Amino acid sequence: MDQVELRRVFQMFDRNKDGMITKEGLNDSLENLGLFISDKEVSQIIESIDVNGDGFVDIDEFSILYQMITNEHNEEEDMMEAFNVFDQNRDGFITFEELASVLSSLGLKQGKAIAGCKQMITKVDADGDGRVNFMEFKQMMKGDEFAALRSSY
């Protein structure tokens, strides 16, 4: 991680420039970024990264939080790339035909059984439209049927 970038981001959170981020400062900064989390969750975040136990987040501790945030972002990007592989016609949805096609091309036995693909989609199709959107896809990728695929993304 680039130290200059880390310092720049830290300074955005460190409103009074004292080298420490308070619970309130962290909460305000996250809200300014459009991330609304409860006070309890903010406290839990601080507790989990507050290595020296002073109740504040210094730059070294902040690097832990920054790493957690960037890892989640990278995971989301990876998931979107995987979704795009399945969404062959780029309409924002995966049909059972698209699922079967990709699974077959990857040599996975699940791709040969259309009924199995329909069942996989039905299992995660929260809105019941017979297709999988990105949110449903993320849920599907967490399931046991896709353990082999998760390791490749």
CSV table of N, CA and C in Angstrom, one decimal:
chain,number,residue,atom,x,y,z
A,1,MET,N,0.9,-1.2,0.0
A,1,MET,CA,0.0,0.0,0.0
A,1,MET,C,0.9,1.2,0.0
A,2,ASP,N,0.5,2.2,-0.8
A,2,ASP,CA,1.3,3.5,-0.9
A,2,ASP,C,1.1,4.3,0.3
A,3,GLN,N,2.2,4.6,1.0
A,3,GLN,CA,2.1,5.4,2.3
A,3,GLN,C,1.6,6.8,2.0
A,4,VAL,N,1.9,7.4,0.9
A,4,VAL,CA,1.4,8.8,0.6
A,4,VAL,C,-0.1,8.7,0.5
A,5,GLU,N,-0.6,7.7,-0.2
A,5,GLU,CA,-2.1,7.6,-0.4
A,5,GLU,C,-2.8,7.3,1.0
A,6,LEU,N,-2.2,6.5,1.8
A,6,LEU,CA,-2.7,6.2,3.1
A,6,LEU,C,-2.8,7.4,3.9
A,7,ARG,N,-1.7,8.2,3.9
A,7,ARG,CA,-1.7,9.5,4.7
A,7,ARG,C,-2.8,10.4,4.2
A,8,ARG,N,-2.9,10.5,2.9
A,8,ARG,CA,-3.9,11.4,2.4
A,8,ARG,C,-5.3,11.0,2.8
A,9,VAL,N,-5.6,9.7,2.7
A,9,VAL,CA,-6.9,9.2,3.1
A,9,VAL,C,-7.1,9.4,4.6
A,10,PHE,N,-6.1,9.1,5.4
A,10,PHE,CA,-6.2,9.3,6.9
A,10,PHE,C,-6.5,10.7,7.2
A,11,GLN,N,-5.9,11.7,6.5
A,11,GLN,CA,-6.1,13.1,6.8
A,11,GLN,C,-7.5,13.5,6.5
A,12,MET,N,-8.2,12.8,5.6
A,12,MET,CA,-9.6,13.1,5.3
A,12,MET,C,-10.5,12.7,6.5
A,13,PHE,N,-10.1,11.7,7.2
A,13,PHE,CA,-10.8,11.2,8.4
A,13,PHE,C,-10.4,12.0,9.7
A,14,ASP,N,-9.2,12.4,9.7
A,14,ASP,CA,-8.7,13.1,10.9
A,14,ASP,C,-9.0,14.6,10.8
A,15,ARG,N,-10.2,15.0,11.1
A,15,ARG,CA,-10.8,16.3,10.9
A,15,ARG,C,-10.0,17.4,11.6
A,16,ASN,N,-9.6,17.2,12.9
A,16,ASN,CA,-8.9,18.2,13.6
A,16,ASN,C,-7.4,18.1,13.5
A,17,LYS,N,-6.9,17.2,12.7
A,17,LYS,CA,-5.5,17.1,12.3
A,17,LYS,C,-4.6,16.8,13.6
A,18,ASP,N,-5.1,16.0,14.5
A,18,ASP,CA,-4.3,15.7,15.7
A,18,ASP,C,-3.6,14.4,15.6
A,19,GLY,N,-3.8,13.7,14.5
A,19,GLY,CA,-3.2,12.4,14.3
A,19,GLY,C,-4.0,11.3,14.8
A,20,MET,N,-5.2,11.5,15.2
A,20,MET,CA,-6.1,10.5,15.8
A,20,MET,C,-7.5,10.7,15.2
A,21,ILE,N,-8.2,9.6,15.0
A,21,ILE,CA,-9.5,9.6,14.5
A,21,ILE,C,-10.4,9.1,15.6
A,22,THR,N,-11.4,9.9,16.0
A,22,THR,CA,-12.3,9.5,17.0
A,22,THR,C,-13.5,8.7,16.4
A,23,LYS,N,-14.3,8.2,17.3
A,23,LYS,CA,-15.5,7.4,16.9
A,23,LYS,C,-16.4,8.4,16.0
A,24,GLU,N,-16.6,9.6,16.6
A,24,GLU,CA,-17.4,10.5,15.9
A,24,GLU,C,-16.8,10.9,14.5
A,25,GLY,N,-15.5,11.2,14.5
A,25,GLY,CA,-14.9,11.5,13.3
A,25,GLY,C,-15.0,10.4,12.2
A,26,LEU,N,-14.8,9.2,12.7
A,26,LEU,CA,-14.9,8.1,11.7
A,26,LEU,C,-16.3,8.0,11.2
A,27,ASN,N,-17.3,8.1,12.1
A,27,ASN,CA,-18.7,8.0,11.7
A,27,ASN,C,-19.1,9.1,10.7
A,28,ASP,N,-18.7,10.4,11.0
A,28,ASP,CA,-18.9,11.5,10.1
A,28,ASP,C,-18.3,11.3,8.8
A,29,SER,N,-17.1,10.9,8.7
A,29,SER,CA,-16.4,10.7,7.5
A,29,SER,C,-17.0,9.6,6.7
A,30,LEU,N,-17.4,8.5,7.3
A,30,LEU,CA,-18.1,7.4,6.6
A,30,LEU,C,-19.4,7.9,6.0
A,31,GLU,N,-20.1,8.7,6.8
A,31,GLU,CA,-21.4,9.2,6.3
A,31,GLU,C,-21.2,10.1,5.1
A,32,ASN,N,-20.1,10.9,5.1
A,32,ASN,CA,-19.8,11.8,4.0
A,32,ASN,C,-19.5,10.9,2.8
A,33,LEU,N,-19.0,9.7,2.9
A,33,LEU,CA,-18.8,8.8,1.8
A,33,LEU,C,-20.0,8.0,1.4
A,34,GLY,N,-21.1,8.3,2.1
A,34,GLY,CA,-22.4,7.6,1.8
A,34,GLY,C,-22.5,6.2,2.5
A,35,LEU,N,-21.7,6.0,3.5
A,35,LEU,CA,-21.7,4.7,4.3
A,35,LEU,C,-22.3,5.0,5.6
A,36,PHE,N,-23.5,4.6,5.8
A,36,PHE,CA,-24.2,4.9,7.1
A,36,PHE,C,-24.2,3.6,7.9
A,37,ILE,N,-23.5,3.7,9.1
A,37,ILE,CA,-23.3,2.5,9.9
A,37,ILE,C,-23.7,3.0,11.3
A,38,SER,N,-24.3,2.0,12.1
A,38,SER,CA,-24.7,2.4,13.5
A,38,SER,C,-23.5,2.7,14.4
A,39,ASP,N,-23.8,3.4,15.4
A,39,ASP,CA,-22.8,3.8,16.4
A,39,ASP,C,-22.1,2.5,17.0
A,40,LYS,N,-22.9,1.5,17.2
A,40,LYS,CA,-22.4,0.2,17.7
A,40,LYS,C,-21.4,-0.4,16.7
A,41,GLU,N,-21.7,-0.4,15.4
A,41,GLU,CA,-20.8,-0.9,14.4
A,41,GLU,C,-19.5,-0.1,14.3
A,42,VAL,N,-19.7,1.2,14.4
A,42,VAL,CA,-18.5,2.0,14.4
A,42,VAL,C,-17.6,1.7,15.6
A,43,SER,N,-18.2,1.6,16.8
A,43,SER,CA,-17.4,1.2,18.0
A,43,SER,C,-16.8,-0.2,17.8
A,44,GLN,N,-17.4,-1.1,17.2
A,44,GLN,CA,-16.9,-2.4,16.9
A,44,GLN,C,-15.7,-2.3,15.9
A,45,ILE,N,-15.8,-1.5,14.9
A,45,ILE,CA,-14.7,-1.3,14.0
A,45,ILE,C,-13.5,-0.7,14.7
A,46,ILE,N,-13.7,0.3,15.5
A,46,ILE,CA,-12.6,0.9,16.3
A,46,ILE,C,-12.0,-0.1,17.2
A,47,GLU,N,-12.8,-0.9,18.0
A,47,GLU,CA,-12.3,-1.9,18.9
A,47,GLU,C,-11.4,-2.9,18.1
A,48,SER,N,-11.9,-3.3,16.9
A,48,SER,CA,-11.2,-4.4,16.2
A,48,SER,C,-9.8,-3.9,15.6
A,49,ILE,N,-9.6,-2.6,15.4
A,49,ILE,CA,-8.4,-2.1,14.9
A,49,ILE,C,-7.5,-1.3,15.9
A,50,ASP,N,-8.1,-1.0,17.0
A,50,ASP,CA,-7.4,-0.1,18.0
A,50,ASP,C,-6.4,-1.0,18.8
A,51,VAL,N,-5.2,-1.2,18.2
A,51,VAL,CA,-4.2,-2.1,18.7
A,51,VAL,C,-3.7,-1.6,20.1
A,52,ASN,N,-3.5,-0.3,20.3
A,52,ASN,CA,-3.0,0.1,21.6
A,52,ASN,C,-4.1,0.4,22.6
A,53,GLY,N,-5.4,0.2,22.3
A,53,GLY,CA,-6.5,0.3,23.2
A,53,GLY,C,-6.8,1.7,23.8
A,54,ASP,N,-6.4,2.8,23.1
A,54,ASP,CA,-6.6,4.1,23.6
A,54,ASP,C,-8.0,4.7,23.2
A,55,GLY,N,-8.8,3.9,22.4
A,55,GLY,CA,-10.1,4.4,22.0
A,55,GLY,C,-10.1,5.3,20.7
A,56,PHE,N,-8.9,5.5,20.2
A,56,PHE,CA,-8.7,6.3,19.0
A,56,PHE,C,-8.0,5.5,17.9
A,57,VAL,N,-8.1,6.0,16.7
A,57,VAL,CA,-7.4,5.3,15.6
A,57,VAL,C,-6.3,6.2,15.1
A,58,ASP,N,-5.1,5.7,15.2
A,58,ASP,CA,-3.9,6.4,14.7
A,58,ASP,C,-3.6,5.9,13.3
A,59,ILE,N,-2.6,6.5,12.6
A,59,ILE,CA,-2.4,6.1,11.2
A,59,ILE,C,-2.0,4.7,11.0
A,60,ASP,N,-1.3,4.1,11.9
A,60,ASP,CA,-0.9,2.7,11.8
A,60,ASP,C,-2.2,1.8,11.9
A,61,GLU,N,-3.0,2.1,12.9
A,61,GLU,CA,-4.3,1.4,13.0
A,61,GLU,C,-5.2,1.6,11.9
A,62,PHE,N,-5.2,2.8,11.3
A,62,PHE,CA,-6.0,3.1,10.2
A,62,PHE,C,-5.6,2.3,9.0
A,63,SER,N,-4.3,2.0,8.9
A,63,SER,CA,-3.9,1.2,7.7
A,63,SER,C,-4.6,-0.2,7.7
A,64,ILE,N,-4.9,-0.7,8.9
A,64,ILE,CA,-5.6,-2.0,9.0
A,64,ILE,C,-7.0,-1.8,8.4
A,65,LEU,N,-7.7,-0.7,8.8
A,65,LEU,CA,-9.1,-0.4,8.3
A,65,LEU,C,-9.0,-0.2,6.8
A,66,TYR,N,-8.1,0.6,6.4
A,66,TYR,CA,-7.9,0.9,4.9
A,66,TYR,C,-7.7,-0.4,4.1
A,67,GLN,N,-6.9,-1.3,4.7
A,67,GLN,CA,-6.7,-2.6,4.0
A,67,GLN,C,-8.0,-3.4,3.9
A,68,MET,N,-8.8,-3.4,5.0
A,68,MET,CA,-10.0,-4.1,5.0
A,68,MET,C,-11.0,-3.5,4.0
A,69,ILE,N,-11.0,-2.2,3.9
A,69,ILE,CA,-11.9,-1.5,2.9
A,69,ILE,C,-11.5,-1.8,1.5
A,70,THR,N,-10.2,-1.7,1.2
A,70,THR,CA,-9.7,-2.0,-0.2
A,70,THR,C,-9.9,-3.5,-0.6
A,71,ASN,N,-9.7,-4.4,0.4
A,71,ASN,CA,-9.9,-5.8,0.1
A,71,ASN,C,-11.4,-6.1,-0.3
A,72,GLU,N,-12.3,-5.4,0.5
A,72,GLU,CA,-13.7,-5.6,0.2
A,72,GLU,C,-14.0,-5.1,-1.2
A,73,HIS,N,-13.5,-3.9,-1.5
A,73,HIS,CA,-13.7,-3.3,-2.9
A,73,HIS,C,-13.2,-4.2,-4.0
A,74,ASN,N,-12.0,-4.8,-3.8
A,74,ASN,CA,-11.4,-5.7,-4.8
A,74,ASN,C,-12.3,-6.9,-4.9
A,75,GLU,N,-12.8,-7.4,-3.8
A,75,GLU,CA,-13.7,-8.6,-3.9
A,75,GLU,C,-14.9,-8.3,-4.7
A,76,GLU,N,-15.5,-7.1,-4.5
A,76,GLU,CA,-16.7,-6.7,-5.2
A,76,GLU,C,-16.4,-6.6,-6.7
A,77,GLU,N,-15.2,-6.0,-7.1
A,77,GLU,CA,-14.8,-5.9,-8.5
A,77,GLU,C,-14.6,-7.3,-9.1
A,78,ASP,N,-14.0,-8.2,-8.3
A,78,ASP,CA,-13.8,-9.6,-8.8
A,78,ASP,C,-15.2,-10.3,-9.0
A,79,MET,N,-16.1,-10.0,-8.1
A,79,MET,CA,-17.4,-10.6,-8.3
A,79,MET,C,-18.1,-10.1,-9.5
A,80,MET,N,-18.0,-8.8,-9.8
A,80,MET,CA,-18.6,-8.2,-10.9
A,80,MET,C,-18.0,-8.8,-12.2
A,81,GLU,N,-16.7,-9.0,-12.2
A,81,GLU,CA,-16.1,-9.6,-13.4
A,81,GLU,C,-16.6,-11.0,-13.6
A,82,ALA,N,-16.8,-11.8,-12.6
A,82,ALA,CA,-17.3,-13.1,-12.7
A,82,ALA,C,-18.8,-13.0,-13.2
A,83,PHE,N,-19.6,-12.1,-12.6
A,83,PHE,CA,-21.0,-11.9,-13.1
A,83,PHE,C,-21.0,-11.7,-14.6
A,84,ASN,N,-20.1,-10.8,-15.1
A,84,ASN,CA,-20.1,-10.5,-16.5
A,84,ASN,C,-19.7,-11.7,-17.4
A,85,VAL,N,-19.0,-12.6,-16.8
A,85,VAL,CA,-18.7,-13.8,-17.6
A,85,VAL,C,-20.0,-14.6,-17.8
A,86,PHE,N,-20.8,-14.7,-16.8
A,86,PHE,CA,-22.0,-15.4,-16.9
A,86,PHE,C,-23.1,-14.7,-17.7
A,87,ASP,N,-23.1,-13.4,-17.5
A,87,ASP,CA,-24.1,-12.5,-18.2
A,87,ASP,C,-23.7,-12.3,-19.7
A,88,GLN,N,-23.9,-13.3,-20.5
A,88,GLN,CA,-23.3,-13.3,-21.8
A,88,GLN,C,-23.9,-12.3,-22.7
A,89,ASN,N,-25.2,-11.9,-22.6
A,89,ASN,CA,-25.8,-10.9,-23.4
A,89,ASN,C,-25.8,-9.5,-22.8
A,90,ARG,N,-25.1,-9.4,-21.6
A,90,ARG,CA,-24.9,-8.1,-20.9
A,90,ARG,C,-26.2,-7.3,-20.6
A,91,ASP,N,-27.3,-8.1,-20.3
A,91,ASP,CA,-28.5,-7.4,-19.9
A,91,ASP,C,-28.7,-7.2,-18.4
A,92,GLY,N,-27.7,-7.6,-17.6
A,92,GLY,CA,-27.7,-7.4,-16.2
A,92,GLY,C,-28.3,-8.6,-15.5
A,93,PHE,N,-28.6,-9.7,-16.2
A,93,PHE,CA,-29.2,-10.8,-15.6
A,93,PHE,C,-28.6,-12.1,-16.1
A,94,ILE,N,-28.6,-13.1,-15.3
A,94,ILE,CA,-28.1,-14.4,-15.8
A,94,ILE,C,-29.3,-15.4,-15.8
A,95,THR,N,-29.5,-15.9,-17.0
A,95,THR,CA,-30.6,-16.9,-17.2
A,95,THR,C,-30.0,-18.3,-17.0
A,96,PHE,N,-30.9,-19.3,-16.8
A,96,PHE,CA,-30.4,-20.7,-16.7
A,96,PHE,C,-29.6,-21.1,-17.9
A,97,GLU,N,-30.0,-20.6,-19.1
A,97,GLU,CA,-29.3,-21.0,-20.3
A,97,GLU,C,-27.9,-20.5,-20.3
A,98,GLU,N,-27.7,-19.2,-19.8
A,98,GLU,CA,-26.4,-18.6,-19.7
A,98,GLU,C,-25.6,-19.4,-18.7
A,99,LEU,N,-26.2,-19.7,-17.6
A,99,LEU,CA,-25.5,-20.4,-16.5
A,99,LEU,C,-25.0,-21.8,-17.0
A,100,ALA,N,-25.9,-22.5,-17.7
A,100,ALA,CA,-25.5,-23.8,-18.2
A,100,ALA,C,-24.4,-23.7,-19.3
A,101,SER,N,-24.5,-22.7,-20.1
A,101,SER,CA,-23.5,-22.5,-21.1
A,101,SER,C,-22.1,-22.3,-20.5
A,102,VAL,N,-22.0,-21.4,-19.5
A,102,VAL,CA,-20.7,-21.1,-18.9
A,102,VAL,C,-20.2,-22.3,-18.1
A,103,LEU,N,-21.1,-23.0,-17.4
A,103,LEU,CA,-20.6,-24.1,-16.6
A,103,LEU,C,-20.1,-25.2,-17.5
A,104,SER,N,-20.8,-25.4,-18.6
A,104,SER,CA,-20.4,-26.5,-19.6
A,104,SER,C,-19.0,-26.1,-20.2
A,105,SER,N,-18.9,-24.8,-20.5
A,105,SER,CA,-17.6,-24.4,-21.2
A,105,SER,C,-16.5,-24.5,-20.2
A,106,LEU,N,-16.8,-24.5,-18.9
A,106,LEU,CA,-15.7,-24.6,-17.9
A,106,LEU,C,-15.5,-26.1,-17.5
A,107,GLY,N,-16.3,-27.0,-18.2
A,107,GLY,CA,-16.2,-28.4,-18.0
A,107,GLY,C,-16.8,-28.9,-16.7
A,108,LEU,N,-17.7,-28.1,-16.1
A,108,LEU,CA,-18.3,-28.5,-14.8
A,108,LEU,C,-19.6,-29.3,-15.1
A,109,LYS,N,-19.8,-30.4,-14.4
A,109,LYS,CA,-20.9,-31.3,-14.7
A,109,LYS,C,-22.3,-30.6,-14.5
A,110,GLN,N,-22.3,-29.6,-13.6
A,110,GLN,CA,-23.6,-28.9,-13.4
A,110,GLN,C,-24.1,-28.3,-14.7
A,111,GLY,N,-23.2,-27.9,-15.6
A,111,GLY,CA,-23.7,-27.3,-16.9
A,111,GLY,C,-24.4,-28.2,-17.8
A,112,LYS,N,-24.3,-29.5,-17.6
A,112,LYS,CA,-24.9,-30.5,-18.5
A,112,LYS,C,-26.4,-30.7,-18.1
A,113,ALA,N,-26.8,-30.3,-16.9
A,113,ALA,CA,-28.1,-30.6,-16.5
A,113,ALA,C,-28.9,-29.3,-16.4
A,114,ILE,N,-29.7,-29.0,-17.4
A,114,ILE,CA,-30.5,-27.8,-17.4
A,114,ILE,C,-31.4,-27.7,-16.2
A,115,ALA,N,-32.0,-28.8,-15.8
A,115,ALA,CA,-32.8,-28.8,-14.6
A,115,ALA,C,-32.0,-28.4,-13.3
A,116,GLY,N,-30.8,-28.8,-13.3
A,116,GLY,CA,-29.9,-28.4,-12.1
A,116,GLY,C,-29.6,-27.0,-12.2
A,117,CYS,N,-29.4,-26.4,-13.4
A,117,CYS,CA,-29.2,-25.0,-13.5
A,117,CYS,C,-30.4,-24.2,-13.1
A,118,LYS,N,-31.6,-24.7,-13.5
A,118,LYS,CA,-32.8,-24.0,-13.1
A,118,LYS,C,-33.0,-24.0,-11.6
A,119,GLN,N,-32.6,-25.2,-11.0
A,119,GLN,CA,-32.7,-25.3,-9.5
A,119,GLN,C,-31.7,-24.3,-8.8
A,120,MET,N,-30.5,-24.2,-9.4
A,120,MET,CA,-29.5,-23.3,-8.8
A,120,MET,C,-30.0,-21.8,-8.8
A,121,ILE,N,-30.6,-21.5,-10.0
A,121,ILE,CA,-31.1,-20.1,-10.1
A,121,ILE,C,-32.4,-19.9,-9.2
A,122,THR,N,-33.3,-20.9,-9.1
A,122,THR,CA,-34.4,-20.8,-8.3
A,122,THR,C,-34.0,-20.6,-6.8
A,123,LYS,N,-33.0,-21.3,-6.4
A,123,LYS,CA,-32.5,-21.2,-5.1
A,123,LYS,C,-32.1,-19.8,-4.6
A,124,VAL,N,-31.6,-19.0,-5.5
A,124,VAL,CA,-31.1,-17.6,-5.1
A,124,VAL,C,-32.0,-16.5,-5.8
A,125,ASP,N,-33.0,-16.9,-6.5
A,125,ASP,CA,-33.8,-15.9,-7.2
A,125,ASP,C,-34.8,-15.3,-6.3
A,126,ALA,N,-34.3,-14.3,-5.5
A,126,ALA,CA,-35.1,-13.7,-4.5
A,126,ALA,C,-36.4,-13.0,-5.0
A,127,ASP,N,-36.3,-12.4,-6.2
A,127,ASP,CA,-37.5,-11.6,-6.7
A,127,ASP,C,-38.3,-12.5,-7.6
A,128,GLY,N,-38.0,-13.8,-7.8
A,128,GLY,CA,-38.8,-14.7,-8.5
A,128,GLY,C,-39.0,-14.5,-10.0
A,129,ASP,N,-38.1,-13.8,-10.6
A,129,ASP,CA,-38.3,-13.5,-12.0
A,129,ASP,C,-37.6,-14.5,-13.0
A,130,GLY,N,-37.0,-15.6,-12.4
A,130,GLY,CA,-36.4,-16.6,-13.2
A,130,GLY,C,-35.0,-16.3,-13.7
A,131,ARG,N,-34.5,-15.2,-13.2
A,131,ARG,CA,-33.2,-14.8,-13.6
A,131,ARG,C,-32.4,-14.3,-12.4
A,132,VAL,N,-31.1,-14.2,-12.5
A,132,VAL,CA,-30.3,-13.9,-11.4
A,132,VAL,C,-29.7,-12.5,-11.6
A,133,ASN,N,-29.9,-11.5,-10.8
A,133,ASN,CA,-29.3,-10.2,-10.9
A,133,ASN,C,-28.0,-10.3,-10.1
A,134,PHE,N,-27.2,-9.1,-10.1
A,134,PHE,CA,-25.9,-9.1,-9.4
A,134,PHE,C,-26.0,-9.5,-7.9
A,135,MET,N,-26.9,-8.9,-7.2
A,135,MET,CA,-27.0,-9.2,-5.8
A,135,MET,C,-27.3,-10.7,-5.5
A,136,GLU,N,-28.2,-11.2,-6.3
A,136,GLU,CA,-28.5,-12.7,-6.2
A,136,GLU,C,-27.3,-13.5,-6.6
A,137,PHE,N,-26.6,-13.1,-7.6
A,137,PHE,CA,-25.4,-13.8,-8.0
A,137,PHE,C,-24.3,-13.9,-6.9
A,138,LYS,N,-24.2,-12.8,-6.2
A,138,LYS,CA,-23.2,-12.8,-5.1
A,138,LYS,C,-23.6,-13.8,-4.0
A,139,GLN,N,-24.9,-13.9,-3.8
A,139,GLN,CA,-25.4,-14.9,-2.8
A,139,GLN,C,-25.2,-16.3,-3.4
A,140,MET,N,-25.4,-16.5,-4.7
A,140,MET,CA,-25.2,-17.8,-5.3
A,140,MET,C,-23.8,-18.2,-5.2
A,141,MET,N,-22.8,-17.3,-5.4
A,141,MET,CA,-21.4,-17.7,-5.4
A,141,MET,C,-21.0,-18.1,-4.0
A,142,LYS,N,-21.7,-17.7,-3.0
A,142,LYS,CA,-21.4,-18.2,-1.6
A,142,LYS,C,-21.8,-19.6,-1.3
A,143,GLY,N,-22.7,-20.1,-2.2
A,143,GLY,CA,-23.2,-21.5,-2.0
A,143,GLY,C,-22.3,-22.6,-2.3
A,144,ASP,N,-22.5,-23.8,-1.8
A,144,ASP,CA,-21.7,-24.9,-2.0
A,144,ASP,C,-21.5,-25.3,-3.5
A,145,GLU,N,-22.5,-25.1,-4.3
A,145,GLU,CA,-22.5,-25.5,-5.7
A,145,GLU,C,-21.4,-24.8,-6.5
A,146,PHE,N,-20.9,-23.7,-6.0
A,146,PHE,CA,-20.0,-22.9,-6.7
A,146,PHE,C,-18.6,-22.8,-6.0
A,147,ALA,N,-18.3,-23.7,-5.1
A,147,ALA,CA,-17.0,-23.8,-4.4
A,147,ALA,C,-15.9,-23.8,-5.4
A,148,ALA,N,-16.0,-24.6,-6.5
A,148,ALA,CA,-14.9,-24.7,-7.5
A,148,ALA,C,-14.7,-23.4,-8.2
A,149,LEU,N,-15.8,-22.7,-8.5
A,149,LEU,CA,-15.7,-21.4,-9.2
A,149,LEU,C,-15.1,-20.3,-8.3
A,150,ARG,N,-15.4,-20.3,-7.0
A,150,ARG,CA,-14.9,-19.3,-6.1
A,150,ARG,C,-13.4,-19.3,-6.1
A,151,SER,N,-12.8,-20.4,-6.1
A,151,SER,CA,-11.4,-20.5,-6.0
A,151,SER,C,-10.7,-20.0,-7.3
A,152,SER,N,-11.4,-19.8,-8.4
A,152,SER,CA,-10.8,-19.3,-9.6
A,152,SER,C,-11.0,-17.8,-9.8
A,153,TYR,N,-11.8,-17.2,-8.9
A,153,TYR,CA,-12.0,-15.7,-9.0
A,153,TYR,C,-11.4,-15.1,-7.8
